[in-house]
XYZ file of C-alpha atoms in Angstrom:
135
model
C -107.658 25.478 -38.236
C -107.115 22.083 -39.478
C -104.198 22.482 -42.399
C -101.828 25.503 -39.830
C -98.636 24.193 -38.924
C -97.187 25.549 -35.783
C -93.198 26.599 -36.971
C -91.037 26.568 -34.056
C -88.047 29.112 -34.014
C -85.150 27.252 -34.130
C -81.009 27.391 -35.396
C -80.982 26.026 -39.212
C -78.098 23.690 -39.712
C -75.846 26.623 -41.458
C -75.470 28.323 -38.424
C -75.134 25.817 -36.480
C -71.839 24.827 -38.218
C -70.640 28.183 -38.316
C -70.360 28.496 -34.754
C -69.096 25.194 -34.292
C -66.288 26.148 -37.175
C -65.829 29.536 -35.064
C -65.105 27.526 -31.132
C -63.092 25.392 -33.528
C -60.626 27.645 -34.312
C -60.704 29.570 -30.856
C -59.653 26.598 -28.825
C -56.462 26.122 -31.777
C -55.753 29.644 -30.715
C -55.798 28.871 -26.671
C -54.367 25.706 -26.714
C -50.829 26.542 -27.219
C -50.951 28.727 -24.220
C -52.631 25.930 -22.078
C -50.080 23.483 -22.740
C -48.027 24.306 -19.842
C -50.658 24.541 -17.559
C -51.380 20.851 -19.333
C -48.272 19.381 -18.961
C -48.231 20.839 -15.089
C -51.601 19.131 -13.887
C -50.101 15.713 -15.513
C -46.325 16.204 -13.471
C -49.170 16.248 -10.307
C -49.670 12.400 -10.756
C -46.168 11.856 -10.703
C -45.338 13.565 -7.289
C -47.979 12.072 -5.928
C -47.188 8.574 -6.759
C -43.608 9.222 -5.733
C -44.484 10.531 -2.453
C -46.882 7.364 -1.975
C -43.636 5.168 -3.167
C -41.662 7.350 -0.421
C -43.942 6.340 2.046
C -43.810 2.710 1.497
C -40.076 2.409 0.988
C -39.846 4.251 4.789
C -42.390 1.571 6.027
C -40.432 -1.344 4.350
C -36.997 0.317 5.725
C -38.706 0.374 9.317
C -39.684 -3.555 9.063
C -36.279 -4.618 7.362
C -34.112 -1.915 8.141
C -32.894 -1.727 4.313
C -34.414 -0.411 0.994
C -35.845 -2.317 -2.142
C -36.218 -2.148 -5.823
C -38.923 -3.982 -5.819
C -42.292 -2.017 -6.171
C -43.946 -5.272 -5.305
C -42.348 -5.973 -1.809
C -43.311 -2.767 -0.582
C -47.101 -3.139 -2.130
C -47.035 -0.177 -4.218
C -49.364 -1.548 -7.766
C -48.299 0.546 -10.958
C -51.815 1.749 -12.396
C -51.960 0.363 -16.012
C -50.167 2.815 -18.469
C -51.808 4.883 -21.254
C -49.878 3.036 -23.538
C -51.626 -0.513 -22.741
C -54.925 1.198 -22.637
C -54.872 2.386 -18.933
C -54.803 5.835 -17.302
C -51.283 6.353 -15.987
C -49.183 8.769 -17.885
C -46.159 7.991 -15.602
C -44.334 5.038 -15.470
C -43.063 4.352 -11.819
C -39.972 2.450 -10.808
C -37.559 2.314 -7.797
C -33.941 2.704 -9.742
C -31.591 2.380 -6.869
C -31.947 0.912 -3.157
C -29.111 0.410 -0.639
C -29.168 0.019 3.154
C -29.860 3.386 3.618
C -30.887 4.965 0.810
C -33.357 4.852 -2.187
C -34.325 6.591 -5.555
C -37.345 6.389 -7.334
C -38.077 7.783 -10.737
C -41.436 8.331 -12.332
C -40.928 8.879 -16.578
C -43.716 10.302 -18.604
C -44.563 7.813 -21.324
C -46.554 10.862 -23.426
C -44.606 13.536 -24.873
C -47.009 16.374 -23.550
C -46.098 19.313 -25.397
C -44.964 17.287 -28.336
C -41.185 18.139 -28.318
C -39.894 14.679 -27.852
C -38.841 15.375 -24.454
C -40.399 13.260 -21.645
C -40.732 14.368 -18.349
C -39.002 12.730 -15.319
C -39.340 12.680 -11.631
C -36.972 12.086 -8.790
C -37.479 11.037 -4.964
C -34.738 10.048 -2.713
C -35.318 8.376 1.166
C -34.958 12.020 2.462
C -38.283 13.143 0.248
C -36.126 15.423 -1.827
C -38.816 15.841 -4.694
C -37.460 16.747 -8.245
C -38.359 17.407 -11.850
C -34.975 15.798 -14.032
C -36.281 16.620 -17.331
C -39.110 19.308 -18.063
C -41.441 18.237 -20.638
């Protein structure tokens, strides 16, 4: 009894590659298909942070009865982009303000399907959500 080995059943490396080389080449075949759905869940972030800019440029118009530019008066804090090492794939700014009016404007800053089209968002002061550009 002293010199058996027990052998335990197990995947040699061969196959192991093989069906690593076989999901491999299923997800190239999927992923053109999922790229809208993709680019779709990534246009989420930037209604959301629009509607949260919306919401503090009507607070800010309800203190000072006016509008501003300036993301930092109303206390909105741009998340750190993907671009500086962050996780924001929107950059957000407020590109017009009057006395009774605003825009925002949130601009991808990945090309998500890789046509060299980035996509852009639009808010106004009467929540009028809208994609400018489809990526």
């Amino acid at each position: 009894m002293k010199g058996k080995i027990k052998k335990l059943k197990a995947f040699t490396l061969s196959e192991l590659l093989v069906v690593l080389v076989i999901v491999g080449i299923l997800v190239l075949l999927a992923l053109p298909s999922l790229m809208p759905l993709i680019s779709k869940a990534h246009s989420t972030e930037a209604q959301l942070q629009l509607g949260q800019v919306h919401l503090l440029e009507k607070n800010y118009f309800y203190l000072h009865s006016k509008y501003t530019t300036d993301l930092d008066e109303i206390g909105f804090e741009q998340v750190k982009l993907v671009t500086d090492g962050g996780s924001a794939k929107y950059l957000i700014e407020v590109v017009e303000a009057t006395t009774n009016a605003f825009k925002a404007k949130a601009t991808a800053v990945v090309d998500f399907d890789g046509d060299g089209v980035f996509n852009v968002w639009e808010v106004d002061a009467d929540k009028d959500l809208k994609e400018i550009t489809k990526d």
